Amino acid sequence: MTNIQEVARVAGVSTATVSRFLSGQTVRSGEAIQNAVRTLGYSPSVVARSLKSGRHGAIGVIVPDITNPFFAALVKGINHEVRASGYQVILGNSDEDAPQEEALLAALTQRTDGIIIAPLVEGDLSLVRLEKSRTPVVLVDRDITFATRFDRVLVDNLSGSRQAVEHLAALGHRAIAHIGGPLGSTPGRARHEGFVAAMERLGLPVRQDLIRISDFREEGGRDSMRDLWNQPDRPTAVFIANNLMTIGALNALHVLGARIPHDISVVGFDDVALAELLDPPLTVIRRPDIEQGAASARLLLSRLEQDFEPDASLSQSHRITLPVQLVVRGSTSAPAHREREQE
Amino acid sequence: MTNIQEVARVAGVSTATVSRFLSGQTVRSGEAIQNAVRTLGYSPSVVARSLKSGRHGAIGVIVPDITNPFFAALVKGINHEVRASGYQVILGNSDEDAPQEEALLAALTQRTDGIIIAPLVEGDLSLVRLEKSRTPVVLVDRDITFATRFDRVLVDNLSGSRQAVEHLAALGHRAIAHIGGPLGSTPGRARHEGFVAAMERLGLPVRQDLIRISDFREEGGRDSMRDLWNQPDRPTAVFIANNLMTIGALNALHVLGARIPHDISVVGFDDVALAELLDPPLTVIRRPDIEQGAASARLLLSRLEQDFEPDASLSQSHRITLPVQLVVRGSTSAPAHREREQE
DNA sequence: GTGAAAGCGCTAACAA
DNA sequence: TTGTTAGCGCTTTCAC
């Protein structure tokens, strides 16, 4: 790789002049430098620049599972928002694995100027040390219990669960099951809590035998659903805490020969691309995904701008909560065997 | 951020000794250094290390669209394979946009030791200069027309198209439409060529009015399908070149009230998670996705190892082609109105 | 406007 | 085994 010295030599100037020219200052020998740069195919070393300046021109994004369409859409929203800012978006996938997340976080904080992260769990240890540093961090979709310094963009999970339960209850369901995500994570915990709270508020029984805490993955949803189905006293409806588990559960029900919604009503959290084309179309709690990414990117970018100003530390941390919405399609109906409920 | 000098000062040794200790050599004052590191919360600057050593401990992955489940799965395969190697995987999403791809490539080649990329087009200009450098590059899923230096992991697109056409022809279809991707990209070109070649080999008419070249995106598939459906002389079957366009096309047919496969048979390229739960279940060409990522990662990692050896440049570039497979489900059947074909 | 020189944090000779 | 020192490529004072 050619370096700035060589350019300086070819152009017959000092490295300082080349550097100035490259940063947009007007210099006498601009043309000669331009030529030298082109001839040598020179481009400045971002590593050396980073070392010197402490800035990287990049922001890091860490998601727990890039194969989850929700996070893919989130990233899309971030990309779109950051595009014009001059920053590069660098993405890391922790694959729902704590050691990987920790390694990623260490790697990306050293290579970027700020981080957008959906932490694995609310007690995420690898974020503790970050709180003391001055790196701007935005938590997206998943909260942590400490770190008041960080900005946050979340969705109203409690409301989502409530809408799902109220919808099912209004149809006449009492034996409503829940397949939840890890209770250590924000969406897992909040959707579970919202489910329990809504059931209690409506005077419906919260039956532990109808609650399965799983892992936000397709296989987990499949196994949990199969398990619920094989109970002696089956539920007439199920509320599933994310898209991948819903897909798994639908596959399980398909294999088991269950008829939806006749045998069981299904509400998923997160819309999916094909929801309307499923047999039957899927009733879901829908939430903004691209917009959630965009909001977190805007928050981070404004922090980065702020960093250049003296009174940076004064500004409060922001917390944005986006609304969610029930979308009723064909996978929910009144329970077929109402009499079973009377036992 | 504390640096190595401070650690040295606290431990009462020189920076060189600290550096040696950190790189695993045995030093007399190891314990004191260990303590200083812990107390100060020190971790070495990867930027400074990179500048000094020229190595980054990371590999870059550039995909055209992270919201495409195929690429998400590809990334998963890469992650899984790289996990134990000590390298970090850093991901970039070019969003099917050439300037973004170029910027990403520039950014990642400077921050990583090697690149896995699915280039936008076969004449990708931003890869030209990389060929001259010594950065290891693996092309995955999409080829380029130059650059014999690079390794490649592709799938047998021609065979995929042939299998799709033969399946439809065997059912009795003659008016087979094709919704293709950009002809400048490998999968777009190869699947289109495969379609035309298979049609000709079977003596079926290749009707230009039944071919739409689109963009691999959901909206493109939807628009193309609507367009085909509104033709005076409709096709009885359609072969669609990727998953996202297939989803778009299915949505369009749903809105138009078309019955699948009665009114039109559909074959998609790429399996989708919910294919079996669709109404009707979707017939597709399936290909290995995770495995394709894993293969490209293995190729890159072996290049990186090679780089430490003297005769690195001697080794040939590799080319791996993975097979694809027709999966027949419910979206294909014999055409309903055979008589229309006789006109 | 320009050049000399210091230094960002680290590692690898080279001496001791 | 350890310390001294040079230097990776760049930017930015400070003199001129």
XYZ file of C-alpha atoms (C1' of nucleotides) in Angstrom:
718
model
C 0.000 0.000 0.000
C 1.343 3.387 -0.916
C 1.418 5.914 1.871
C 1.289 9.636 2.257
C 5.055 9.936 2.166
C 5.252 8.526 -1.296
C 2.555 10.876 -2.503
C 4.454 13.769 -0.961
C 7.675 12.665 -2.634
C 6.059 12.300 -6.069
C 4.250 15.625 -5.758
C 7.368 17.337 -4.480
C 5.817 18.606 -1.272
C 5.781 17.661 2.402
C 3.440 15.131 3.932
C 1.818 17.951 5.862
C 0.785 19.633 2.651
C -0.644 16.434 1.258
C -2.579 15.929 4.447
C -3.918 19.453 4.277
C -4.907 19.050 0.671
C -6.718 15.814 1.436
C -8.656 17.444 4.226
C -9.951 20.078 1.855
C -7.680 23.026 2.593
C -6.474 25.043 -0.360
C -2.833 24.475 -1.186
C -0.671 25.828 -3.964
C 0.354 22.476 -5.383
C -3.076 20.911 -5.294
C -2.945 19.740 -8.859
C 0.389 17.975 -8.496
C -0.870 16.202 -5.406
C -4.082 15.232 -7.144
C -2.034 13.681 -9.926
C 0.258 11.841 -7.569
C -2.717 10.455 -5.683
C -4.309 9.240 -8.879
C -1.127 7.808 -10.342
C -0.224 5.902 -7.216
C -3.792 4.872 -6.502
C -3.369 6.243 -3.027
C -6.035 6.204 -0.379
C -5.350 7.222 3.207
C -5.064 4.574 5.901
C -8.139 4.677 8.080
C -6.228 2.844 10.769
C -3.550 5.518 11.021
C -6.218 8.181 10.935
C -8.107 6.481 13.721
C -5.001 6.179 15.829
C -4.190 9.822 15.379
C -7.665 11.259 15.693
C -9.431 8.796 17.930
C -12.353 8.784 15.517
C -13.353 5.995 13.178
C -16.023 7.259 10.838
C -18.128 4.215 11.590
C -20.909 3.137 13.881
C -21.406 -0.386 15.147
C -24.660 -2.305 15.280
C -25.011 -5.489 17.299
C -28.089 -7.673 16.949
C -28.826 -11.019 18.583
C -29.992 -12.813 15.444
C -29.676 -11.498 11.938
C -31.818 -14.337 10.558
C -34.733 -12.844 12.439
C -36.527 -10.667 9.868
C -37.297 -8.146 12.569
C -33.634 -7.417 13.163
C -32.898 -7.441 9.454
C -35.536 -4.749 9.031
C -34.145 -2.862 12.000
C -30.730 -2.834 10.360
C -32.285 -1.658 7.133
C -33.786 1.299 8.981
C -30.443 2.113 10.546
C -28.613 1.889 7.237
C -31.086 4.127 5.551
C -30.842 6.774 8.227
C -27.055 6.714 8.469
C -26.421 6.617 4.734
C -26.084 10.348 4.168
C -24.133 11.070 7.340
C -20.757 9.893 6.100
C -20.544 7.168 8.724
C -20.149 3.541 7.792
C -22.470 1.025 9.408
C -20.657 -2.034 10.677
C -22.789 -4.933 11.743
C -22.225 -7.735 14.207
C -24.393 -10.742 14.968
C -24.130 -12.149 18.467
C -26.281 -15.162 17.607
C -28.044 -15.062 21.002
C -24.743 -16.034 22.603
C -23.224 -14.082 25.494
C -19.509 -14.717 24.841
C -19.945 -13.757 21.215
C -21.772 -10.606 22.176
C -19.019 -9.664 24.560
C -16.316 -10.230 21.960
C -18.275 -8.266 19.385
C -18.839 -5.402 21.728
C -15.152 -5.233 22.577
C -14.222 -5.401 18.912
C -16.729 -2.836 17.727
C -16.272 -0.270 20.478
C -12.639 -0.121 19.442
C -13.446 0.290 15.782
C -16.422 2.620 15.807
C -17.540 5.937 17.244
C -20.785 4.686 18.702
C -22.884 1.570 19.173
C -26.478 0.576 18.597
C -27.143 -2.676 20.380
C -30.015 -4.986 21.185
C -28.509 -6.613 24.282
C -29.075 -10.277 24.983
C -30.269 -9.882 28.535
C -31.287 -7.038 30.791
C -28.393 -7.767 33.126
C -25.888 -7.722 30.298
C -22.467 -7.630 31.933
C -20.472 -6.667 28.890
C -22.313 -3.351 28.835
C -21.353 -2.475 32.377
C -17.891 -1.273 31.566
C -19.138 0.631 28.561
C -21.237 2.783 30.812
C -18.123 4.272 32.350
C -16.553 5.055 29.004
C -17.814 7.910 26.959
C -18.784 5.883 23.908
C -22.308 6.795 22.827
C -24.600 3.786 23.106
C -28.196 3.358 22.029
C -30.144 0.379 23.307
C -32.695 -0.794 20.801
C -35.609 -3.182 21.299
C -34.060 -4.586 24.456
C -33.387 -2.671 27.632
C -30.906 -3.202 30.444
C -31.555 -2.640 34.118
C -28.652 -0.284 34.808
C -26.892 2.297 32.651
C -29.054 5.348 32.818
C -26.539 7.048 30.564
C -27.674 5.198 27.461
C -30.415 6.216 25.074
C -33.191 3.739 24.395
C -35.658 2.913 21.658
C -38.211 0.342 22.713
C -41.698 -0.788 21.812
C -44.702 -1.042 24.051
C -44.518 -4.763 24.746
C -46.991 -4.653 27.607
C -49.613 -3.124 25.396
C -48.932 -5.754 22.746
C -49.557 -8.594 25.146
C -52.632 -6.897 26.488
C -54.103 -6.412 23.022
C -53.460 -10.049 22.172
C -55.051 -11.357 25.357
C -58.030 -9.011 25.157
C -58.660 -10.057 21.586
C -58.625 -13.736 22.504
C -60.698 -13.174 25.606
C -63.275 -11.238 23.616
C -63.604 -14.243 21.324
C -64.425 -16.356 24.350
C -61.118 -18.026 25.101
C -60.219 -18.844 28.696
C -57.525 -21.469 28.306
C -54.943 -19.228 26.693
C -51.379 -20.460 26.458
C -48.235 -18.416 26.139
C -44.944 -19.313 24.511
C -42.467 -16.780 25.799
C -38.886 -15.749 25.154
C -36.059 -15.724 27.707
C -37.233 -13.892 30.827
C -33.832 -12.282 31.134
C -34.443 -10.312 27.951
C -36.693 -7.294 27.714
C -39.122 -8.620 25.124
C -39.260 -12.008 26.827
C -39.912 -10.578 30.251
C -42.211 -7.734 29.245
C -44.412 -9.813 26.960
C -44.709 -12.483 29.602
C -45.550 -9.951 32.287
C -48.010 -8.271 29.985
C -49.641 -11.607 29.303
C -50.009 -12.470 32.979
C -51.225 -8.996 33.893
C -53.826 -8.959 31.141
C -55.092 -12.414 32.059
C -55.455 -11.427 35.684
C -57.133 -8.172 34.872
C -59.728 -10.053 32.842
C -60.197 -12.626 35.569
C -58.828 -15.465 33.439
C -56.823 -18.282 35.005
C -53.055 -18.005 34.620
C -52.227 -21.676 34.274
C -48.553 -22.512 34.611
C -49.104 -25.685 32.602
C -50.005 -23.489 29.648
C -46.910 -21.294 29.835
C -43.680 -22.267 28.143
C -40.581 -20.131 28.359
C -38.469 -20.715 25.288
C -35.635 -19.056 23.340
C -36.996 -16.872 20.516
C -35.919 -19.493 17.986
C -37.915 -21.517 15.504
C -37.025 -24.846 17.069
C -37.951 -23.580 20.486
C -41.371 -22.508 19.272
C -41.911 -25.825 17.585
C -40.975 -27.866 20.628
C -43.024 -25.728 22.994
C -46.078 -25.926 20.774
C -45.818 -29.681 20.449
C -45.484 -29.896 24.164
C -48.557 -27.750 24.781
C -50.562 -29.721 22.272
C -49.766 -32.978 23.999
C -51.062 -31.709 27.337
C -54.066 -33.556 28.714
C -55.945 -30.273 28.961
C -55.113 -28.383 25.816
C -55.344 -24.629 25.394
C -57.849 -23.218 22.913
C -55.561 -20.363 22.022
C -51.892 -19.458 22.154
C -50.034 -16.164 22.200
C -46.445 -16.500 20.988
C -43.836 -13.911 21.894
C -41.963 -13.564 18.613
C -41.974 -14.281 14.899
C -39.484 -17.147 14.742
C -41.176 -19.090 17.529
C -44.504 -18.484 15.804
C -43.169 -20.008 12.608
C -41.921 -22.991 14.570
C -45.261 -23.335 16.343
C -47.193 -23.158 13.081
C -44.987 -25.853 11.621
C -45.573 -28.014 14.679
C -49.333 -27.550 14.486
C -49.226 -28.371 10.795
C -47.381 -31.611 11.452
C -49.686 -32.479 14.345
C -52.679 -32.003 12.088
C -54.195 -29.251 14.184
C -56.730 -27.054 12.409
C -56.282 -23.321 12.932
C -58.343 -21.606 14.261
C -60.837 -24.422 14.781
C -58.678 -26.421 17.158
C -56.546 -23.578 18.355
C -56.323 -19.832 17.795
C -52.885 -18.337 17.243
C -51.599 -14.797 17.805
C -47.979 -14.029 17.055
C -45.832 -11.099 18.075
C -44.257 -9.465 14.985
C -45.721 -9.427 11.560
C -44.165 -11.668 8.902
C -43.874 -11.085 5.176
C -46.136 -13.960 4.253
C -48.678 -13.614 7.055
C -51.547 -12.907 4.686
C -50.769 -15.851 2.452
C -50.686 -18.425 5.188
C -53.476 -20.894 5.620
C -55.110 -19.306 7.529
C -53.713 -15.770 7.451
C -51.948 -15.024 10.706
C -53.246 -12.682 13.385
C -50.326 -10.756 14.850
C -49.140 -7.913 16.994
C -47.389 -5.640 14.544
C -44.754 -3.095 15.474
C -42.604 -0.632 13.561
C -39.295 -2.313 12.668
C -37.603 -0.104 10.107
C -38.768 2.925 12.046
C -37.328 1.536 15.248
C -33.959 1.231 13.559
C -34.222 4.691 12.074
C -35.088 6.233 15.433
C -32.118 4.612 17.123
C -29.827 5.775 14.343
C -31.076 9.333 14.655
C -30.450 9.225 18.376
C -26.917 7.960 17.926
C -26.076 10.424 15.189
C -27.219 13.341 17.299
C -25.031 12.079 20.141
C -22.082 11.927 17.797
C -22.648 15.494 16.678
C -22.981 16.540 20.293
C -19.606 15.051 21.071
C -17.957 17.920 19.300
C -19.569 20.430 21.544
C -18.304 21.343 25.004
C -21.482 20.803 27.010
C -21.993 17.283 25.738
C -22.383 15.661 29.113
C -25.228 17.902 30.096
C -27.825 16.417 27.813
C -30.323 13.955 29.247
C -30.599 10.430 27.951
C -33.559 9.823 25.700
C -36.144 7.103 25.851
C -38.460 6.469 22.944
C -41.291 3.964 23.133
C -43.057 3.083 19.908
C -46.620 1.758 19.788
C -47.668 -1.704 18.672
C -50.884 -2.723 17.017
C -53.092 -5.785 16.760
C -53.718 -7.004 13.219
C -56.602 -9.448 13.112
C -56.525 -12.016 10.328
C -57.776 -15.544 10.095
C -55.863 -17.478 12.731
C -58.121 -16.452 15.584
C -61.788 -17.264 16.151
C -64.117 -18.282 18.930
C -63.150 -21.579 20.541
C -64.930 -24.561 18.983
C -65.485 -26.646 22.101
C -66.804 -24.075 24.506
C -68.237 -26.792 26.682
C -64.759 -28.060 27.529
C -64.153 -24.787 29.228
C -66.907 -25.416 31.735
C -65.274 -28.401 33.420
C -8.640 5.040 27.727
C -5.636 3.828 29.617
C -2.698 2.776 27.498
C 0.211 0.419 27.744
C 2.466 3.121 29.159
C 0.278 3.590 32.175
C 0.191 -0.130 32.790
C 3.979 -0.199 32.534
C 4.289 2.666 34.951
C 1.969 1.109 37.516
C 3.620 -2.286 37.224
C 7.069 -0.742 37.388
C 8.312 -2.212 34.125
C 8.812 -1.049 30.549
C 6.128 -1.052 27.891
C 8.025 -3.730 26.043
C 7.697 -6.082 28.982
C 3.986 -5.433 29.219
C 3.636 -6.094 25.520
C 5.537 -9.321 25.849
C 3.453 -10.416 28.778
C 0.270 -9.690 26.887
C 1.443 -11.733 23.933
C 1.922 -14.736 26.162
C 5.654 -14.680 26.803
C 6.795 -15.471 30.306
C 8.088 -12.459 32.179
C 9.359 -12.095 35.679
C 6.865 -9.473 36.781
C 3.837 -11.134 35.247
C 1.807 -10.878 38.373
C 2.382 -7.160 38.861
C 1.422 -6.531 35.253
C -1.677 -8.664 35.597
C -2.696 -6.590 38.595
C -2.052 -3.300 36.880
C -4.093 -4.452 33.869
C -6.974 -5.423 36.082
C -6.842 -2.351 38.241
C -6.736 0.017 35.325
C -9.215 -1.956 33.286
C -6.743 -1.902 30.450
C -7.290 -3.520 27.095
C -4.898 -3.009 24.195
C -5.848 -0.707 21.361
C -6.702 -2.764 18.322
C -6.151 0.283 16.159
C -2.567 0.720 17.288
C -2.003 -2.986 16.915
C -3.383 -2.921 13.412
C -1.198 -0.007 12.452
C 1.866 -1.733 13.745
C 1.187 -5.239 12.525
C -0.909 -4.696 9.428
C -3.328 -7.301 10.691
C -6.816 -6.738 12.028
C -8.114 -9.970 13.479
C -11.336 -9.555 11.568
C -12.907 -10.624 8.317
C -15.432 -8.599 6.373
C -18.637 -9.856 4.823
C -20.574 -7.798 2.292
C -24.042 -8.850 1.188
C -26.451 -7.047 -1.125
C -29.527 -7.343 1.070
C -29.561 -8.507 4.650
C -33.362 -8.612 4.701
C -33.186 -11.443 2.202
C -33.371 -14.593 4.342
C -30.957 -16.313 2.010
C -28.179 -13.873 2.842
C -29.070 -13.917 6.515
C -28.607 -17.683 6.456
C -25.388 -17.298 4.500
C -24.059 -14.989 7.205
C -25.111 -17.459 9.842
C -23.043 -20.130 8.107
C -20.048 -17.823 7.956
C -20.362 -16.848 11.610
C -20.584 -20.414 12.686
C -17.509 -21.423 10.756
C -15.387 -18.461 11.809
C -16.401 -18.553 15.471
C -13.555 -20.714 16.723
C -10.847 -19.129 14.592
C -10.332 -16.024 16.705
C -11.379 -13.715 13.885
C -14.255 -11.313 14.271
C -16.892 -11.247 11.562
C -17.815 -7.725 10.487
C -20.832 -7.382 8.284
C -21.816 -4.793 5.709
C -25.052 -4.435 3.779
C -24.785 -2.771 0.385
C -28.555 -2.684 -0.060
C -28.279 -3.506 -3.785
C -26.667 -0.124 -4.301
C -23.356 0.305 -6.117
C -22.028 3.417 -4.363
C -22.769 1.891 -0.993
C -21.047 -1.312 -1.971
C -17.986 0.592 -3.069
C -17.835 2.582 0.164
C -18.293 -0.575 2.208
C -15.603 -2.393 0.322
C -13.177 0.457 0.838
C -14.049 0.665 4.509
C -13.857 -3.057 5.186
C -10.701 -3.840 3.232
C -8.963 -1.327 5.458
C -10.343 -2.812 8.633
C -10.185 -6.534 7.980
C -7.771 -9.219 6.830
C -10.007 -10.689 4.160
C -13.360 -10.266 2.496
C -16.295 -12.482 1.633
C -18.544 -10.668 -0.790
C -21.607 -11.273 -2.920
C -20.961 -8.596 -5.552
C -23.838 -6.629 -7.004
C -22.961 -7.183 -10.652
C -20.584 -9.358 -12.597
C -18.746 -6.308 -13.896
C -18.295 -4.896 -10.404
C -15.796 -2.077 -10.734
C -15.013 -1.671 -7.077
C -13.521 -5.141 -7.071
C -11.091 -4.367 -9.879
C -8.561 -2.591 -7.725
C -8.814 -5.235 -5.047
C -7.538 -7.804 -7.495
C -4.176 -6.093 -7.600
C -3.876 -5.935 -3.842
C -3.086 -9.027 -1.892
C -6.227 -9.009 0.239
C -7.830 -12.448 0.190
C -11.279 -12.286 -1.354
C -13.944 -14.950 -1.663
C -16.853 -14.361 -4.006
C -20.007 -16.010 -2.782
C -23.256 -16.652 -4.627
C -22.392 -14.081 -7.272
C -19.479 -14.230 -9.660
C -17.568 -11.520 -11.483
C -16.222 -11.752 -14.994
C -12.605 -10.904 -14.230
C -10.416 -11.508 -11.214
C -9.187 -15.053 -11.598
C -7.289 -14.566 -8.362
C -10.386 -14.789 -6.192
C -11.927 -17.915 -4.750
C -15.573 -18.609 -5.495
C -18.504 -20.422 -3.941
C -21.503 -20.601 -6.238
C -24.586 -22.706 -6.778
C -25.670 -24.468 -9.924
C -28.179 -21.893 -11.129
C -28.471 -23.365 -14.616
C -29.498 -26.690 -13.207
C -32.029 -24.979 -10.971
C -33.731 -23.275 -13.879
C -33.654 -26.469 -15.886
C -35.279 -28.462 -13.095
C -37.985 -25.836 -12.712
C -38.788 -25.721 -16.422
C -38.682 -29.473 -16.851
C -41.050 -29.901 -13.928
C -43.529 -27.423 -15.382
C -43.180 -28.850 -18.889
C -43.782 -32.354 -17.586
C -47.048 -31.125 -16.096
C -48.069 -29.933 -19.533
C -47.284 -26.233 -19.390
C -46.187 -24.431 -22.522
C -46.864 -20.794 -21.692
C -44.279 -20.515 -18.940
C -43.351 -17.055 -17.724
C -40.167 -15.970 -16.006
C -39.604 -13.172 -13.524
C -35.868 -12.650 -13.452
C -33.341 -10.666 -11.459
C -30.885 -8.112 -12.836
C -29.068 -9.607 -15.815
C -25.874 -7.962 -14.673
C -25.783 -10.192 -11.604
C -24.800 -13.833 -11.637
C -28.023 -15.298 -10.290
C -30.105 -13.006 -12.482
C -28.208 -13.828 -15.636
C -27.633 -17.515 -15.006
C -31.210 -18.275 -14.000
C -32.515 -16.404 -17.006
C -30.115 -18.164 -19.334
C -30.984 -21.485 -17.758
C -34.664 -20.762 -18.259
C -34.256 -19.892 -21.932
C -31.950 -22.828 -22.600
C -34.295 -25.295 -20.935
C -37.309 -23.948 -22.802
C -35.512 -24.262 -26.111
C -34.216 -27.714 -25.391
C -37.769 -28.855 -24.706
C -39.072 -27.155 -27.830
C -41.214 -24.696 -25.868
C -41.737 -21.148 -27.121
C -39.594 -18.516 -25.411
C -42.069 -15.635 -25.442
C -40.576 -12.264 -24.633
C -43.989 -11.036 -23.507
C -43.817 -13.581 -20.700
C -40.375 -12.554 -19.450
C -39.931 -9.759 -16.945
C -36.517 -8.694 -15.730
C -36.858 -7.233 -12.272
C -34.713 -6.447 -9.238
C -34.745 -9.314 -6.712
C -37.012 -7.272 -4.448
C -40.484 -7.947 -3.169
C -42.036 -4.921 -4.877
C -40.394 -5.860 -8.164
C -41.871 -9.338 -8.023
C -45.285 -7.961 -7.180
C -45.285 -5.465 -10.038
C -43.970 -7.970 -12.551
C -46.563 -10.537 -11.573
C -49.407 -8.061 -11.811
C -48.116 -7.049 -15.193
C -47.942 -10.640 -16.438
C -51.410 -11.357 -15.140
C -52.875 -8.435 -17.021
C -51.465 -9.669 -20.316
C -54.063 -10.574 -22.928
C -52.484 -14.012 -23.276
C -51.676 -15.065 -19.739
C -49.071 -17.652 -18.790
C -50.210 -20.873 -17.124
C -47.064 -21.041 -15.036
C -44.326 -18.785 -13.750
C -40.786 -19.409 -12.595
C -39.478 -16.681 -10.307
C -35.769 -16.131 -9.821
C -35.599 -15.479 -6.085
C -37.419 -15.664 -2.779
C -38.295 -12.001 -2.267
C -39.759 -11.608 -5.741
C -41.697 -14.817 -5.185
C -43.228 -13.381 -2.029
C -44.155 -10.243 -3.929
C -45.637 -12.272 -6.762
C -47.676 -14.413 -4.380
C -49.028 -11.286 -2.725
C -49.960 -9.875 -6.125
C -51.731 -13.080 -7.154
C -53.556 -13.097 -3.838
C -54.811 -9.560 -4.372
C -55.739 -10.306 -7.976
C -57.770 -13.267 -6.822
C -55.800 -15.794 -8.837
C -56.101 -19.387 -7.681
C -52.832 -21.283 -7.385
C -52.181 -23.689 -9.004
C -55.548 -23.765 -10.827
C -55.066 -20.475 -12.635
C -51.303 -20.408 -12.533
C -48.533 -22.671 -11.294
C -45.697 -21.065 -9.359
C -42.104 -22.195 -8.832
C -39.769 -20.042 -6.766
C -36.020 -20.055 -6.478
C -34.961 -20.402 -2.830
C -36.907 -22.103 -0.143
C -38.654 -19.971 2.463
C -39.323 -20.742 6.109
C -43.072 -20.829 5.707
C -43.250 -22.508 2.298
C -45.089 -25.535 3.634
C -47.666 -23.476 5.464
C -48.665 -21.368 2.520
C -51.927 -21.877 0.752
C -50.975 -23.793 -1.304
C -47.527 -24.937 -0.144
C -44.883 -23.517 -2.429
C -42.891 -25.510 -4.953
C -39.328 -24.240 -4.992
C -35.764 -24.761 -6.072
C -33.892 -25.242 -2.832
C -30.206 -24.659 -2.371
C -27.783 -24.881 0.544
C -27.561 -21.474 2.237
C -25.828 -21.980 5.550
C -23.499 -24.428 3.869
C -22.657 -21.934 1.152
C -21.618 -19.456 3.822
C -19.635 -22.065 5.702
C -17.788 -23.125 2.549
C -16.809 -19.554 1.734
C -15.620 -19.008 5.293
C -13.475 -22.125 5.176
C -11.950 -20.934 1.928
C -11.132 -17.528 3.348
C -9.729 -18.890 6.577
C -7.402 -21.225 4.727
C -6.185 -18.283 2.642
C -5.502 -16.335 5.793
C -3.469 -19.182 7.225
C -1.610 -19.483 3.965
C -0.636 -15.848 4.152
C 1.842 -16.675 6.859
C 3.658 -19.081 4.631
C 6.206 -18.068 2.035
C 4.755 -19.840 -1.019
C 1.340 -18.266 -0.581
C 1.029 -16.936 -4.098
C 1.560 -20.349 -5.625
C -1.790 -21.807 -4.696
C -4.534 -21.920 -7.271
C -7.830 -20.175 -6.769
C -10.671 -22.454 -5.802
C -14.124 -22.707 -7.285
C -16.875 -24.563 -5.490
C -20.277 -25.145 -7.065
C -23.024 -26.488 -4.834
C -26.039 -28.391 -6.166
C -29.636 -27.228 -6.090
C -32.739 -29.327 -5.831
C -36.383 -29.140 -6.862
C -38.870 -29.454 -3.999
C -42.360 -30.152 -5.309
C -45.207 -28.950 -3.124
C -48.683 -27.739 -3.939
C -48.205 -24.633 -6.054
C -47.694 -26.533 -9.292
C -50.120 -28.711 -11.210
C -51.247 -29.397 -14.755
C -52.681 -26.327 -16.476
C -56.456 -26.060 -16.136
C -57.329 -24.667 -19.553
C -55.238 -26.794 -21.830
C -57.409 -25.766 -24.769
C -56.236 -22.172 -24.503
C -52.809 -23.398 -25.410
C -53.998 -24.624 -28.757
C -54.844 -21.250 -30.224
C 0.900 28.585 2.324
C 4.454 25.423 3.768
C 7.767 22.158 6.170
C 9.833 20.100 10.320
C 8.732 17.502 14.039
C 6.058 15.446 17.647
C 3.059 11.913 18.845
C -1.439 8.751 18.690
C -0.457 3.180 21.142
C 1.690 -0.472 20.036
C 5.472 -4.136 18.734
C 9.955 -5.812 17.365
C 14.619 -5.327 16.684
C 18.668 -4.535 19.180
C 21.555 -4.070 23.342
C 22.359 -4.890 27.720
C 14.701 -11.664 30.874
C 14.559 -6.669 30.297
C 14.740 -1.768 28.610
C 15.672 1.470 24.828
C 14.374 2.903 20.577
C 12.525 3.177 16.051
C 8.621 3.276 13.359
C 3.684 1.688 11.490
C 0.783 6.325 8.597
C -1.289 9.982 9.683
C -2.538 14.931 11.545
C -1.414 19.062 13.749
C 0.977 22.390 16.161
C 4.678 25.583 15.633
C 7.864 28.362 13.118
C 8.828 30.294 8.996
